[in-house]
Amino acid sequence: MKLSTLLFSAIFFSLISCEKNNICVDLSQINDSIVCTEESNPVCGCDGITYDNDCYANKAGVISYVAGECSD
């Protein structure tokens, strides 16, 4: 019982610390070999950058984004 509580706590605090550090680009997911279409369907990445579409955000390793352009 104590081991599961400790494990849960460790996972919970690591997730919170990631959010506080504003980590939203997974460097291991950056893939320059991905070929994206040129369709304009902007998404706003959690890094505050507007990408032409979700493919470009994924190509850049962005782990979270919402539809639409980022506001200034």
Coordinates of N, CA, C and O in Angstrom, one line a residue, residues 19-51:
E19 N 4.5 21.1 -15.7 CA 3.7 22.2 -16.1 C 4.3 23.5 -15.6 O 4.2 24.5 -16.3
K20 N 4.9 23.5 -14.4 CA 5.4 24.7 -13.9 C 6.7 25.2 -14.7 O 6.9 26.3 -14.8
N21 N 7.4 24.2 -15.2 CA 8.5 24.5 -16.1 C 8.1 24.8 -17.5 O 9.0 25.1 -18.3
N22 N 6.9 24.7 -17.8 CA 6.3 25.0 -19.1 C 7.0 24.2 -20.2 O 7.4 24.7 -21.3
I23 N 7.2 22.9 -19.9 CA 7.7 22.0 -20.9 C 6.6 21.6 -21.8 O 5.7 20.9 -21.4
C24 N 6.7 21.9 -23.1 CA 5.7 21.6 -24.0 C 6.2 21.1 -25.3 O 5.5 20.7 -26.2
V25 N 7.5 21.0 -25.4 CA 8.2 20.5 -26.7 C 9.0 19.3 -26.2 O 9.9 19.4 -25.4
D26 N 8.6 18.1 -26.8 CA 9.4 16.9 -26.6 C 10.5 16.8 -27.6 O 10.2 16.5 -28.8
L27 N 11.7 17.1 -27.2 CA 12.8 17.1 -28.1 C 13.0 15.7 -28.9 O 13.4 15.7 -30.0
S28 N 12.6 14.6 -28.2 CA 12.7 13.3 -28.9 C 11.7 13.1 -30.0 O 11.8 12.2 -30.8
Q29 N 10.7 14.0 -30.0 CA 9.6 13.9 -31.0 C 9.8 14.8 -32.2 O 9.1 14.7 -33.2
I30 N 10.9 15.6 -32.2 CA 11.1 16.5 -33.3 C 11.6 15.6 -34.5 O 12.5 14.8 -34.4
N31 N 10.9 15.8 -35.7 CA 11.2 15.0 -36.8 C 11.2 15.8 -38.1 O 10.1 16.0 -38.7
D32 N 12.3 16.2 -38.5 CA 12.4 17.0 -39.7 C 12.1 16.3 -41.0 O 12.0 16.9 -42.1
S33 N 12.0 14.9 -41.0 CA 11.8 14.2 -42.2 C 10.3 14.1 -42.5 O 9.9 13.6 -43.5
I34 N 9.4 14.5 -41.5 CA 8.0 14.5 -41.8 C 7.7 15.5 -42.9 O 8.1 16.7 -42.9
V35 N 6.8 15.1 -43.8 CA 6.4 16.0 -44.9 C 5.0 16.5 -44.6 O 4.1 15.6 -44.6
C36 N 4.8 17.7 -44.5 CA 3.4 18.3 -44.2 C 2.8 18.9 -45.4 O 3.5 19.5 -46.2
T37 N 1.5 18.9 -45.4 CA 0.8 19.6 -46.5 C 0.8 21.1 -46.2 O 1.1 21.5 -45.1
E38 N 0.5 21.9 -47.2 CA 0.5 23.3 -47.1 C -0.8 23.9 -46.8 O -1.0 25.1 -46.9
E39 N -1.8 23.0 -46.4 CA -3.1 23.6 -46.0 C -3.0 24.5 -44.8 O -2.2 24.3 -43.9
S40 N -3.8 25.6 -44.9 CA -3.8 26.5 -43.8 C -4.9 26.1 -42.8 O -6.1 26.3 -43.1
N41 N -4.5 25.6 -41.7 CA -5.4 25.2 -40.6 C -4.7 25.5 -39.3 O -4.3 24.5 -38.6
P42 N -4.4 26.8 -39.0 CA -3.5 27.1 -37.9 C -3.9 26.5 -36.5 O -5.1 26.3 -36.2
V43 N -2.8 26.2 -35.8 CA -2.9 25.7 -34.4 C -2.0 26.5 -33.6 O -0.9 27.0 -34.0
C44 N -2.4 26.8 -32.3 CA -1.5 27.5 -31.4 C -0.8 26.5 -30.5 O -1.5 25.8 -29.7
G45 N 0.5 26.4 -30.6 CA 1.2 25.5 -29.7 C 1.3 26.0 -28.3 O 1.3 27.2 -28.1
C46 N 1.5 25.1 -27.3 CA 1.7 25.5 -25.9 C 2.9 26.4 -25.8 O 3.1 27.0 -24.7
D47 N 3.8 26.4 -26.8 CA 5.0 27.3 -26.7 C 4.7 28.7 -27.2 O 5.6 29.5 -27.3
G48 N 3.4 29.0 -27.5 CA 3.1 30.3 -28.0 C 3.3 30.6 -29.4 O 3.2 31.7 -29.9
I49 N 3.7 29.6 -30.2 CA 3.9 29.7 -31.6 C 2.7 29.2 -32.4 O 2.2 28.2 -32.1
T50 N 2.3 30.0 -33.5 CA 1.3 29.6 -34.4 C 1.9 28.7 -35.5 O 2.8 29.2 -36.1
Y51 N 1.4 27.5 -35.7 CA 1.9 26.6 -36.7 C 0.8 26.6 -37.8 O -0.4 26.7 -37.5

